[in-house]
Amino acid sequence: MTDLVSIFDRATLRKHRDRAAHGFAAHDFLVREVAERLADRLSDVTRVFPLALDLGCHTGELADTLGGRGGIKTLVQCDLSPAMAAKAAGNGHATLVADEEWLPFADNSFDLVLSCLSLHWVNDLPGALVQIRRVLKPDGLFLAAMLGGETLADLRHCLTEAELAEEGGISPRVSPMADIRDMGRLLQRAGFALPVADADQVSVSYGDPMRLLADLRGMGETNAVVERRKNLSRRTTLLHALNLYQQKFADADGRFPVDFHILTLTGWKPHPSQPQPLPPGSGHVPLADVLSGGCGVLAPVKD
């Protein structure tokens, strides 16, 4: 965890989340939708989790959504933002301020770690995953959702084109996004057993692109990239970008579709009771037989 590459300014992110905390309920649709999807996945796991952690809890949306589902006996919430943690504490669950990059929990503390739309702001994601595995008990479950893929691709395209035209250069205006192809490998690299990473999306339609920008600000999801320009955006650049957005991406009804790509990560802390891969060379059917159709179950079926 030394010599970290800083992609995100975590102090700025904390300020954004602190600012968003008071009015978060007016903009929390995405967090609540993804929380519902996580809760559905957890309901499919036939396990009891005596002690669970909600990592990056915002103002308590995941706890509200779970509503007793998932076999959780005790839930602990934490968030980088003191203001959001204070709001979350209102639901009665134990809550503290904690940074996803420096987890203040003992080894083997939790039976389950959940995270809903917070890990895409972590600078050292492999390191954070290692810490999450560390605080899980053996055979504990990690289940998380984060933004990635082509999230806000249309907006990113328009902002880049407008800034090039108006200012003669570009700066990072939207966070770099993780790719689903890398996430399974990261889980495995962090030491998780049975790692699974998959992608889904939440599609939203706006009548006015300014409402999208207002929602991003209201969710605390505005630009916190270290290399961003520190001065305010030029009005002409923003208007140019919104005009491009309308020209290129408005649908037949004049509305603006927006896709949020959700990467869902699942992994278990290793335990001897878990299914293990067979050792090399233990197969009973020669590969040559399979490829030649000699294995009955794989042989071609004739009409």
PDB file of C-alpha atoms in Angstrom:
ATOM      1  CA  MET A   1       0.000   0.000   0.000  1.00  0.00           C
ATOM      2  CA  THR A   2       2.958   2.348  -0.498  1.00  0.00           C
ATOM      3  CA  ASP A   3       3.852   4.509  -3.507  1.00  0.00           C
ATOM      4  CA  LEU A   4       0.222   4.746  -4.603  1.00  0.00           C
ATOM      5  CA  VAL A   5      -0.611   6.252  -7.948  1.00  0.00           C
ATOM      6  CA  SER A   6      -3.160   8.974  -7.231  1.00  0.00           C
ATOM      7  CA  ILE A   7      -5.856   9.071  -9.894  1.00  0.00           C
ATOM      8  CA  PHE A   8      -8.521  10.574  -7.648  1.00  0.00           C
ATOM      9  CA  ASP A   9      -8.289  13.416  -5.166  1.00  0.00           C
ATOM     10  CA  ARG A  10      -9.897  11.739  -2.163  1.00  0.00           C
ATOM     11  CA  ALA A  11     -10.103  15.003  -0.193  1.00  0.00           C
ATOM     12  CA  THR A  12     -12.099  16.555  -3.032  1.00  0.00           C
ATOM     13  CA  LEU A  13     -14.283  13.461  -3.226  1.00  0.00           C
ATOM     14  CA  ARG A  14     -15.002  13.778   0.500  1.00  0.00           C
ATOM     15  CA  LYS A  15     -16.005  17.421   0.000  1.00  0.00           C
ATOM     16  CA  HIS A  16     -18.305  16.467  -2.874  1.00  0.00           C
ATOM     17  CA  ARG A  17     -19.997  13.782  -0.784  1.00  0.00           C
ATOM     18  CA  ASP A  18     -20.265  16.074   2.238  1.00  0.00           C
ATOM     19  CA  ARG A  19     -21.910  18.692   0.030  1.00  0.00           C
ATOM     20  CA  ALA A  20     -24.308  16.152  -1.470  1.00  0.00           C
ATOM     21  CA  ALA A  21     -25.328  14.508   1.818  1.00  0.00           C
ATOM     22  CA  HIS A  22     -28.077  16.943   2.851  1.00  0.00           C
ATOM     23  CA  GLY A  23     -30.050  16.686  -0.395  1.00  0.00           C
ATOM     24  CA  PHE A  24     -28.989  13.175  -1.388  1.00  0.00           C
ATOM     25  CA  ALA A  25     -32.506  11.743  -1.154  1.00  0.00           C
ATOM     26  CA  ALA A  26     -33.561  13.847  -4.160  1.00  0.00           C
ATOM     27  CA  HIS A  27     -30.851  12.258  -6.338  1.00  0.00           C
ATOM     28  CA  ASP A  28     -30.354   8.738  -4.949  1.00  0.00           C
ATOM     29  CA  PHE A  29     -32.301   6.842  -7.640  1.00  0.00           C
ATOM     30  CA  LEU A  30     -29.181   5.132  -9.028  1.00  0.00           C
ATOM     31  CA  VAL A  31     -27.863   4.027  -5.637  1.00  0.00           C
ATOM     32  CA  ARG A  32     -31.275   2.658  -4.669  1.00  0.00           C
ATOM     33  CA  GLU A  33     -31.694   0.783  -7.958  1.00  0.00           C
ATOM     34  CA  VAL A  34     -28.272  -0.835  -7.676  1.00  0.00           C
ATOM     35  CA  ALA A  35     -28.865  -1.558  -3.974  1.00  0.00           C
ATOM     36  CA  GLU A  36     -32.019  -3.453  -4.936  1.00  0.00           C
ATOM     37  CA  ARG A  37     -30.042  -5.518  -7.441  1.00  0.00           C
ATOM     38  CA  LEU A  38     -27.411  -6.335  -4.816  1.00  0.00           C
ATOM     39  CA  ALA A  39     -30.127  -7.288  -2.329  1.00  0.00           C
ATOM     40  CA  ASP A  40     -31.669  -9.662  -4.888  1.00  0.00           C
ATOM     41  CA  ARG A  41     -28.307 -11.350  -5.431  1.00  0.00           C
ATOM     42  CA  LEU A  42     -27.742 -11.676  -1.712  1.00  0.00           C
ATOM     43  CA  SER A  43     -31.190 -13.246  -1.296  1.00  0.00           C
ATOM     44  CA  ASP A  44     -30.051 -16.061  -3.595  1.00  0.00           C
ATOM     45  CA  VAL A  45     -27.278 -17.010  -1.150  1.00  0.00           C
ATOM     46  CA  THR A  46     -28.586 -19.542   1.353  1.00  0.00           C
ATOM     47  CA  ARG A  47     -26.378 -18.391   4.191  1.00  0.00           C
ATOM     48  CA  VAL A  48     -26.666 -16.478   7.437  1.00  0.00           C
ATOM     49  CA  PHE A  49     -24.235 -13.583   7.913  1.00  0.00           C
ATOM     50  CA  PRO A  50     -23.985 -12.678  11.619  1.00  0.00           C
ATOM     51  CA  LEU A  51     -21.880  -9.548  10.995  1.00  0.00           C
ATOM     52  CA  ALA A  52     -21.813  -7.565   7.732  1.00  0.00           C
ATOM     53  CA  LEU A  53     -20.133  -4.358   6.567  1.00  0.00           C
ATOM     54  CA  ASP A  54     -21.651  -1.806   4.177  1.00  0.00           C
ATOM     55  CA  LEU A  55     -18.519  -0.208   2.720  1.00  0.00           C
ATOM     56  CA  GLY A  56     -19.234   3.258   1.300  1.00  0.00           C
ATOM     57  CA  CYS A  57     -22.792   3.409   2.639  1.00  0.00           C
ATOM     58  CA  HIS A  58     -23.765   6.886   1.336  1.00  0.00           C
ATOM     59  CA  THR A  59     -26.751   7.875   3.507  1.00  0.00           C
ATOM     60  CA  GLY A  60     -27.910   4.315   4.287  1.00  0.00           C
ATOM     61  CA  GLU A  61     -29.711   3.312   1.082  1.00  0.00           C
ATOM     62  CA  LEU A  62     -28.402  -0.276   1.025  1.00  0.00           C
ATOM     63  CA  ALA A  63     -29.442  -0.914   4.625  1.00  0.00           C
ATOM     64  CA  ASP A  64     -32.910   0.489   3.868  1.00  0.00           C
ATOM     65  CA  THR A  65     -33.188  -1.674   0.754  1.00  0.00           C
ATOM     66  CA  LEU A  66     -32.100  -4.875   2.479  1.00  0.00           C
ATOM     67  CA  GLY A  67     -34.826  -4.469   5.070  1.00  0.00           C
ATOM     68  CA  GLY A  68     -33.809  -7.659   6.866  1.00  0.00           C
ATOM     69  CA  ARG A  69     -33.089  -9.671   3.717  1.00  0.00           C
ATOM     70  CA  GLY A  70     -29.890 -11.624   3.174  1.00  0.00           C
ATOM     71  CA  GLY A  71     -29.532 -13.347   6.519  1.00  0.00           C
ATOM     72  CA  ILE A  72     -27.716 -10.389   8.109  1.00  0.00           C
ATOM     73  CA  LYS A  73     -27.901 -10.256  11.894  1.00  0.00           C
ATOM     74  CA  THR A  74     -25.826  -7.082  12.488  1.00  0.00           C
ATOM     75  CA  LEU A  75     -24.879  -4.472   9.877  1.00  0.00           C
ATOM     76  CA  VAL A  76     -22.049  -1.940  10.273  1.00  0.00           C
ATOM     77  CA  GLN A  77     -22.026   1.062   7.921  1.00  0.00           C
ATOM     78  CA  CYS A  78     -19.103   3.283   6.961  1.00  0.00           C
ATOM     79  CA  ASP A  79     -18.467   6.093   4.500  1.00  0.00           C
ATOM     80  CA  LEU A  80     -15.602   8.382   3.560  1.00  0.00           C
ATOM     81  CA  SER A  81     -17.860  11.400   4.114  1.00  0.00           C
ATOM     82  CA  PRO A  82     -18.622  12.431   7.711  1.00  0.00           C
ATOM     83  CA  ALA A  83     -21.825  14.136   6.547  1.00  0.00           C
ATOM     84  CA  MET A  84     -23.066  11.042   4.733  1.00  0.00           C
ATOM     85  CA  ALA A  85     -22.133   8.768   7.642  1.00  0.00           C
ATOM     86  CA  ALA A  86     -24.053  11.059   9.997  1.00  0.00           C
ATOM     87  CA  LYS A  87     -27.148  10.816   7.786  1.00  0.00           C
ATOM     88  CA  ALA A  88     -26.795   7.034   7.485  1.00  0.00           C
ATOM     89  CA  ALA A  89     -26.601   6.647  11.266  1.00  0.00           C
ATOM     90  CA  GLY A  90     -30.216   7.741  11.427  1.00  0.00           C
ATOM     91  CA  ASN A  91     -31.342   4.242  10.416  1.00  0.00           C
ATOM     92  CA  GLY A  92     -30.108   2.828  13.729  1.00  0.00           C
ATOM     93  CA  HIS A  93     -27.192   0.727  12.435  1.00  0.00           C
ATOM     94  CA  ALA A  94     -23.694   1.163  13.850  1.00  0.00           C
ATOM     95  CA  THR A  95     -21.972   3.728  11.607  1.00  0.00           C
ATOM     96  CA  LEU A  96     -18.500   5.225  11.362  1.00  0.00           C
ATOM     97  CA  VAL A  97     -16.347   7.324   9.051  1.00  0.00           C
ATOM     98  CA  ALA A  98     -13.793   5.171   7.238  1.00  0.00           C
ATOM     99  CA  ASP A  99     -11.770   5.303   4.047  1.00  0.00           C
ATOM    100  CA  GLU A 100     -12.087   2.376   1.610  1.00  0.00           C
ATOM    101  CA  GLU A 101      -8.340   2.686   1.002  1.00  0.00           C
ATOM    102  CA  TRP A 102      -7.426   2.232   4.704  1.00  0.00           C
ATOM    103  CA  LEU A 103      -9.913  -0.068   6.403  1.00  0.00           C
ATOM    104  CA  PRO A 104      -9.775   0.324  10.217  1.00  0.00           C
ATOM    105  CA  PHE A 105     -10.992  -3.203  11.001  1.00  0.00           C
ATOM    106  CA  ALA A 106      -9.238  -6.240  12.430  1.00  0.00           C
ATOM    107  CA  ASP A 107      -8.479  -9.319  10.377  1.00  0.00           C
ATOM    108  CA  ASN A 108     -11.306 -11.869  10.096  1.00  0.00           C
ATOM    109  CA  SER A 109     -13.956  -9.468  11.416  1.00  0.00           C
ATOM    110  CA  PHE A 110     -16.899  -9.771   9.014  1.00  0.00           C
ATOM    111  CA  ASP A 111     -18.933 -12.586   7.503  1.00  0.00           C
ATOM    112  CA  LEU A 112     -20.002 -10.364   4.605  1.00  0.00           C
ATOM    113  CA  VAL A 113     -18.724  -7.161   2.987  1.00  0.00           C
ATOM    114  CA  LEU A 114     -21.095  -5.248   0.707  1.00  0.00           C
ATOM    115  CA  SER A 115     -20.353  -2.124  -1.311  1.00  0.00           C
ATOM    116  CA  CYS A 116     -22.792  -0.166  -3.465  1.00  0.00           C
ATOM    117  CA  LEU A 117     -21.324   2.348  -5.942  1.00  0.00           C
ATOM    118  CA  SER A 118     -18.278   3.516  -4.013  1.00  0.00           C
ATOM    119  CA  LEU A 119     -15.286   1.452  -5.147  1.00  0.00           C
ATOM    120  CA  HIS A 120     -14.961   3.218  -8.523  1.00  0.00           C
ATOM    121  CA  TRP A 121     -13.421   6.149  -6.586  1.00  0.00           C
ATOM    122  CA  VAL A 122     -10.602   4.065  -5.071  1.00  0.00           C
ATOM    123  CA  ASN A 123      -7.065   4.805  -6.286  1.00  0.00           C
ATOM    124  CA  ASP A 124      -5.592   1.380  -5.545  1.00  0.00           C
ATOM    125  CA  LEU A 125      -8.423  -1.035  -6.288  1.00  0.00           C
ATOM    126  CA  PRO A 126      -6.253  -4.182  -6.042  1.00  0.00           C
ATOM    127  CA  GLY A 127      -5.025  -2.994  -2.643  1.00  0.00           C
ATOM    128  CA  ALA A 128      -8.567  -2.242  -1.485  1.00  0.00           C
ATOM    129  CA  LEU A 129      -9.680  -5.726  -2.527  1.00  0.00           C
ATOM    130  CA  VAL A 130      -6.805  -7.247  -0.544  1.00  0.00           C
ATOM    131  CA  GLN A 131      -7.924  -5.274   2.521  1.00  0.00           C
ATOM    132  CA  ILE A 132     -11.516  -6.407   2.056  1.00  0.00           C
ATOM    133  CA  ARG A 133     -10.367 -10.028   1.909  1.00  0.00           C
ATOM    134  CA  ARG A 134      -8.300  -9.409   5.041  1.00  0.00           C
ATOM    135  CA  VAL A 135     -11.269  -8.209   7.121  1.00  0.00           C
ATOM    136  CA  LEU A 136     -13.498 -11.081   5.962  1.00  0.00           C
ATOM    137  CA  LYS A 137     -13.693 -14.274   7.979  1.00  0.00           C
ATOM    138  CA  PRO A 138     -12.712 -17.478   6.162  1.00  0.00           C
ATOM    139  CA  ASP A 139     -15.555 -18.433   3.789  1.00  0.00           C
ATOM    140  CA  GLY A 140     -16.875 -14.859   4.064  1.00  0.00           C
ATOM    141  CA  LEU A 141     -18.576 -13.273   1.061  1.00  0.00           C
ATOM    142  CA  PHE A 142     -17.677 -10.078  -0.799  1.00  0.00           C
ATOM    143  CA  LEU A 143     -20.444  -8.608  -2.988  1.00  0.00           C
ATOM    144  CA  ALA A 144     -20.056  -5.188  -4.575  1.00  0.00           C
ATOM    145  CA  ALA A 145     -21.262  -3.006  -7.436  1.00  0.00           C
ATOM    146  CA  MET A 146     -19.304  -0.164  -9.001  1.00  0.00           C
ATOM    147  CA  LEU A 147     -19.586   2.095 -12.033  1.00  0.00           C
ATOM    148  CA  GLY A 148     -17.474   1.117 -15.016  1.00  0.00           C
ATOM    149  CA  GLY A 149     -17.434   0.281 -18.700  1.00  0.00           C
ATOM    150  CA  GLU A 150     -19.095   2.850 -20.940  1.00  0.00           C
ATOM    151  CA  THR A 151     -20.819   4.841 -18.189  1.00  0.00           C
ATOM    152  CA  LEU A 152     -21.583   8.381 -19.432  1.00  0.00           C
ATOM    153  CA  ALA A 153     -19.769   7.653 -22.705  1.00  0.00           C
ATOM    154  CA  ASP A 154     -21.945  10.102 -24.686  1.00  0.00           C
ATOM    155  CA  LEU A 155     -21.377  12.905 -22.181  1.00  0.00           C
ATOM    156  CA  ARG A 156     -17.636  12.242 -22.139  1.00  0.00           C
ATOM    157  CA  HIS A 157     -17.511  12.398 -25.929  1.00  0.00           C
ATOM    158  CA  CYS A 158     -19.353  15.735 -26.069  1.00  0.00           C
ATOM    159  CA  LEU A 159     -17.297  17.344 -23.309  1.00  0.00           C
ATOM    160  CA  THR A 160     -14.059  16.303 -25.009  1.00  0.00           C
ATOM    161  CA  GLU A 161     -15.124  17.609 -28.411  1.00  0.00           C
ATOM    162  CA  ALA A 162     -16.398  20.898 -26.966  1.00  0.00           C
ATOM    163  CA  GLU A 163     -13.265  21.519 -24.901  1.00  0.00           C
ATOM    164  CA  LEU A 164     -11.033  20.878 -27.903  1.00  0.00           C
ATOM    165  CA  ALA A 165     -13.053  23.367 -29.952  1.00  0.00           C
ATOM    166  CA  GLU A 166     -13.384  26.070 -27.303  1.00  0.00           C
ATOM    167  CA  GLU A 167     -10.143  25.783 -25.320  1.00  0.00           C
ATOM    168  CA  GLY A 168      -7.710  24.092 -27.675  1.00  0.00           C
ATOM    169  CA  GLY A 169      -7.037  21.120 -25.400  1.00  0.00           C
ATOM    170  CA  ILE A 170      -8.675  18.622 -23.098  1.00  0.00           C
ATOM    171  CA  SER A 171      -8.574  17.779 -19.408  1.00  0.00           C
ATOM    172  CA  PRO A 172     -10.057  14.789 -17.547  1.00  0.00           C
ATOM    173  CA  ARG A 173     -13.701  15.707 -16.896  1.00  0.00           C
ATOM    174  CA  VAL A 174     -15.106  12.248 -16.211  1.00  0.00           C
ATOM    175  CA  SER A 175     -13.440   9.518 -14.146  1.00  0.00           C
ATOM    176  CA  PRO A 176     -11.609   6.698 -15.918  1.00  0.00           C
ATOM    177  CA  MET A 177     -13.776   3.592 -15.823  1.00  0.00           C
ATOM    178  CA  ALA A 178     -12.818   0.013 -14.967  1.00  0.00           C
ATOM    179  CA  ASP A 179     -13.317  -2.668 -17.616  1.00  0.00           C
ATOM    180  CA  ILE A 180     -15.267  -5.845 -16.865  1.00  0.00           C
ATOM    181  CA  ARG A 181     -12.522  -7.925 -18.512  1.00  0.00           C
ATOM    182  CA  ASP A 182     -10.089  -6.853 -15.789  1.00  0.00           C
ATOM    183  CA  MET A 183     -12.278  -7.254 -12.718  1.00  0.00           C
ATOM    184  CA  GLY A 184     -12.306 -11.057 -12.482  1.00  0.00           C
ATOM    185  CA  ARG A 185      -8.525 -11.084 -12.697  1.00  0.00           C
ATOM    186  CA  LEU A 186      -8.306  -8.419  -9.976  1.00  0.00           C
ATOM    187  CA  LEU A 187     -10.484 -10.512  -7.654  1.00  0.00           C
ATOM    188  CA  GLN A 188      -8.284 -13.536  -8.273  1.00  0.00           C
ATOM    189  CA  ARG A 189      -5.131 -11.478  -7.813  1.00  0.00           C
ATOM    190  CA  ALA A 190      -6.484 -10.229  -4.466  1.00  0.00           C
ATOM    191  CA  GLY A 191      -6.836 -13.816  -3.274  1.00  0.00           C
ATOM    192  CA  PHE A 192     -10.581 -14.374  -3.557  1.00  0.00           C
ATOM    193  CA  ALA A 193     -11.943 -17.830  -4.235  1.00  0.00           C
ATOM    194  CA  LEU A 194     -14.697 -18.459  -6.806  1.00  0.00           C
ATOM    195  CA  PRO A 195     -14.378 -14.939  -8.267  1.00  0.00           C
ATOM    196  CA  VAL A 196     -17.118 -13.689 -10.583  1.00  0.00           C
ATOM    197  CA  ALA A 197     -17.432 -10.330 -12.318  1.00  0.00           C
ATOM    198  CA  ASP A 198     -20.357  -9.422 -14.549  1.00  0.00           C
ATOM    199  CA  ALA A 199     -21.842  -6.316 -16.114  1.00  0.00           C
ATOM    200  CA  ASP A 200     -25.316  -4.812 -16.248  1.00  0.00           C
ATOM    201  CA  GLN A 201     -26.655  -1.359 -16.942  1.00  0.00           C
ATOM    202  CA  VAL A 202     -29.193   1.139 -15.676  1.00  0.00           C
ATOM    203  CA  SER A 203     -30.697   3.272 -18.450  1.00  0.00           C
ATOM    204  CA  VAL A 204     -32.217   6.666 -17.679  1.00  0.00           C
ATOM    205  CA  SER A 205     -33.863   9.234 -19.948  1.00  0.00           C
ATOM    206  CA  TYR A 206     -33.629  12.992 -19.367  1.00  0.00           C
ATOM    207  CA  GLY A 207     -35.681  15.754 -20.949  1.00  0.00           C
ATOM    208  CA  ASP A 208     -32.931  18.257 -20.158  1.00  0.00           C
ATOM    209  CA  PRO A 209     -29.227  17.352 -19.972  1.00  0.00           C
ATOM    210  CA  MET A 210     -28.784  19.941 -17.209  1.00  0.00           C
ATOM    211  CA  ARG A 211     -30.844  17.623 -15.021  1.00  0.00           C
ATOM    212  CA  LEU A 212     -28.208  14.924 -15.563  1.00  0.00           C
ATOM    213  CA  LEU A 213     -25.475  17.302 -14.403  1.00  0.00           C
ATOM    214  CA  ALA A 214     -27.614  18.256 -11.381  1.00  0.00           C
ATOM    215  CA  ASP A 215     -28.080  14.583 -10.483  1.00  0.00           C
ATOM    216  CA  LEU A 216     -24.346  13.877 -10.741  1.00  0.00           C
ATOM    217  CA  ARG A 217     -23.654  16.803  -8.425  1.00  0.00           C
ATOM    218  CA  GLY A 218     -26.458  15.735  -6.087  1.00  0.00           C
ATOM    219  CA  MET A 219     -25.006  12.218  -5.875  1.00  0.00           C
ATOM    220  CA  GLY A 220     -21.508  13.509  -5.112  1.00  0.00           C
ATOM    221  CA  GLU A 221     -20.290  12.025  -8.407  1.00  0.00           C
ATOM    222  CA  THR A 222     -18.728  15.116  -9.950  1.00  0.00           C
ATOM    223  CA  ASN A 223     -15.135  15.282 -11.142  1.00  0.00           C
ATOM    224  CA  ALA A 224     -12.501  14.418  -8.523  1.00  0.00           C
ATOM    225  CA  VAL A 225      -9.696  13.381 -10.873  1.00  0.00           C
ATOM    226  CA  VAL A 226      -6.338  14.718  -9.683  1.00  0.00           C
ATOM    227  CA  GLU A 227      -5.361  15.999 -13.145  1.00  0.00           C
ATOM    228  CA  ARG A 228      -8.616  17.891 -13.685  1.00  0.00           C
ATOM    229  CA  ARG A 229      -8.514  21.619 -14.361  1.00  0.00           C
ATOM    230  CA  LYS A 230      -8.998  23.393 -11.055  1.00  0.00           C
ATOM    231  CA  ASN A 231     -10.741  26.463 -12.504  1.00  0.00           C
ATOM    232  CA  LEU A 232     -14.448  26.537 -13.309  1.00  0.00           C
ATOM    233  CA  SER A 233     -15.583  25.304 -16.705  1.00  0.00           C
ATOM    234  CA  ARG A 234     -16.099  28.015 -19.278  1.00  0.00           C
ATOM    235  CA  ARG A 235     -19.750  28.709 -19.953  1.00  0.00           C
ATOM    236  CA  THR A 236     -19.124  28.537 -23.708  1.00  0.00           C
ATOM    237  CA  THR A 237     -17.538  25.083 -23.350  1.00  0.00           C
ATOM    238  CA  LEU A 238     -20.459  23.725 -21.347  1.00  0.00           C
ATOM    239  CA  LEU A 239     -23.054  25.187 -23.733  1.00  0.00           C
ATOM    240  CA  HIS A 240     -21.135  23.784 -26.708  1.00  0.00           C
ATOM    241  CA  ALA A 241     -21.059  20.332 -25.089  1.00  0.00           C
ATOM    242  CA  LEU A 242     -24.782  20.392 -24.323  1.00  0.00           C
ATOM    243  CA  ASN A 243     -25.547  21.508 -27.875  1.00  0.00           C
ATOM    244  CA  LEU A 244     -23.488  18.592 -29.226  1.00  0.00           C
ATOM    245  CA  TYR A 245     -25.281  16.256 -26.855  1.00  0.00           C
ATOM    246  CA  GLN A 246     -28.632  17.385 -28.266  1.00  0.00           C
ATOM    247  CA  GLN A 247     -27.506  17.128 -31.884  1.00  0.00           C
ATOM    248  CA  LYS A 248     -25.878  13.717 -31.617  1.00  0.00           C
ATOM    249  CA  PHE A 249     -27.750  11.789 -28.971  1.00  0.00           C
ATOM    250  CA  ALA A 250     -31.289  13.105 -28.486  1.00  0.00           C
ATOM    251  CA  ASP A 251     -33.930  10.509 -29.390  1.00  0.00           C
ATOM    252  CA  ALA A 252     -37.023  11.028 -31.560  1.00  0.00           C
ATOM    253  CA  ASP A 253     -38.867  12.569 -28.606  1.00  0.00           C
ATOM    254  CA  GLY A 254     -36.033  15.012 -27.889  1.00  0.00           C
ATOM    255  CA  ARG A 255     -34.977  13.167 -24.742  1.00  0.00           C
ATOM    256  CA  PHE A 256     -31.439  12.187 -23.783  1.00  0.00           C
ATOM    257  CA  PRO A 257     -30.716   8.518 -22.973  1.00  0.00           C
ATOM    258  CA  VAL A 258     -28.020   7.913 -20.383  1.00  0.00           C
ATOM    259  CA  ASP A 259     -26.489   4.523 -19.571  1.00  0.00           C
ATOM    260  CA  PHE A 260     -24.818   3.743 -16.265  1.00  0.00           C
ATOM    261  CA  HIS A 261     -22.804   0.518 -16.631  1.00  0.00           C
ATOM    262  CA  ILE A 262     -22.716  -1.467 -13.397  1.00  0.00           C
ATOM    263  CA  LEU A 263     -19.916  -3.942 -12.678  1.00  0.00           C
ATOM    264  CA  THR A 264     -20.845  -6.495 -10.008  1.00  0.00           C
ATOM    265  CA  LEU A 265     -18.075  -8.343  -8.166  1.00  0.00           C
ATOM    266  CA  THR A 266     -18.480 -11.533  -6.142  1.00  0.00           C
ATOM    267  CA  GLY A 267     -15.790 -13.448  -4.298  1.00  0.00           C
ATOM    268  CA  TRP A 268     -15.292 -15.593  -1.221  1.00  0.00           C
ATOM    269  CA  LYS A 269     -12.449 -15.621   1.262  1.00  0.00           C
ATOM    270  CA  PRO A 270     -10.785 -19.024   0.812  1.00  0.00           C
ATOM    271  CA  HIS A 271     -11.808 -21.894   3.106  1.00  0.00           C
ATOM    272  CA  PRO A 272     -11.110 -25.671   2.876  1.00  0.00           C
ATOM    273  CA  SER A 273     -14.860 -26.421   2.614  1.00  0.00           C
ATOM    274  CA  GLN A 274     -15.190 -24.574  -0.706  1.00  0.00           C
ATOM    275  CA  PRO A 275     -15.242 -26.431  -4.052  1.00  0.00           C
ATOM    276  CA  GLN A 276     -11.714 -26.971  -5.332  1.00  0.00           C
ATOM    277  CA  PRO A 277     -10.522 -27.389  -8.927  1.00  0.00           C
ATOM    278  CA  LEU A 278      -9.437 -30.884  -9.876  1.00  0.00           C
ATOM    279  CA  PRO A 279      -5.674 -31.404 -10.093  1.00  0.00           C
ATOM    280  CA  PRO A 280      -4.152 -31.412 -13.587  1.00  0.00           C
ATOM    281  CA  GLY A 281      -4.248 -34.813 -15.237  1.00  0.00           C
ATOM    282  CA  SER A 282      -7.194 -36.132 -13.193  1.00  0.00           C
ATOM    283  CA  GLY A 283      -9.657 -36.191 -16.102  1.00  0.00           C
ATOM    284  CA  HIS A 284     -11.033 -39.554 -17.270  1.00  0.00           C
ATOM    285  CA  VAL A 285     -11.880 -38.643 -20.894  1.00  0.00           C
ATOM    286  CA  PRO A 286      -8.945 -38.060 -23.277  1.00  0.00           C
ATOM    287  CA  LEU A 287      -9.109 -34.695 -25.005  1.00  0.00           C
ATOM    288  CA  ALA A 288      -8.573 -36.428 -28.364  1.00  0.00           C
ATOM    289  CA  ASP A 289     -11.802 -38.382 -27.843  1.00  0.00           C
ATOM    290  CA  VAL A 290     -13.759 -35.201 -27.123  1.00  0.00           C
ATOM    291  CA  LEU A 291     -12.399 -33.386 -30.159  1.00  0.00           C
ATOM    292  CA  SER A 292     -13.076 -36.347 -32.439  1.00  0.00           C
ATOM    293  CA  GLY A 293     -16.593 -36.937 -31.198  1.00  0.00           C
ATOM    294  CA  GLY A 294     -15.651 -40.111 -29.365  1.00  0.00           C
ATOM    295  CA  CYS A 295     -17.264 -38.968 -26.093  1.00  0.00           C
ATOM    296  CA  GLY A 296     -20.910 -40.043 -26.250  1.00  0.00           C
ATOM    297  CA  VAL A 297     -22.451 -36.954 -24.650  1.00  0.00           C
ATOM    298  CA  LEU A 298     -20.614 -34.641 -27.018  1.00  0.00           C
ATOM    299  CA  ALA A 299     -20.999 -36.654 -30.231  1.00  0.00           C
ATOM    300  CA  PRO A 300     -23.006 -35.057 -33.053  1.00  0.00           C
ATOM    301  CA  VAL A 301     -26.706 -35.938 -33.139  1.00  0.00           C
ATOM    302  CA  LYS A 302     -27.965 -37.121 -36.545  1.00  0.00           C
ATOM    303  CA  ASP A 303     -31.432 -36.501 -37.844  1.00  0.00           C
TER     304      ASP A 303
END
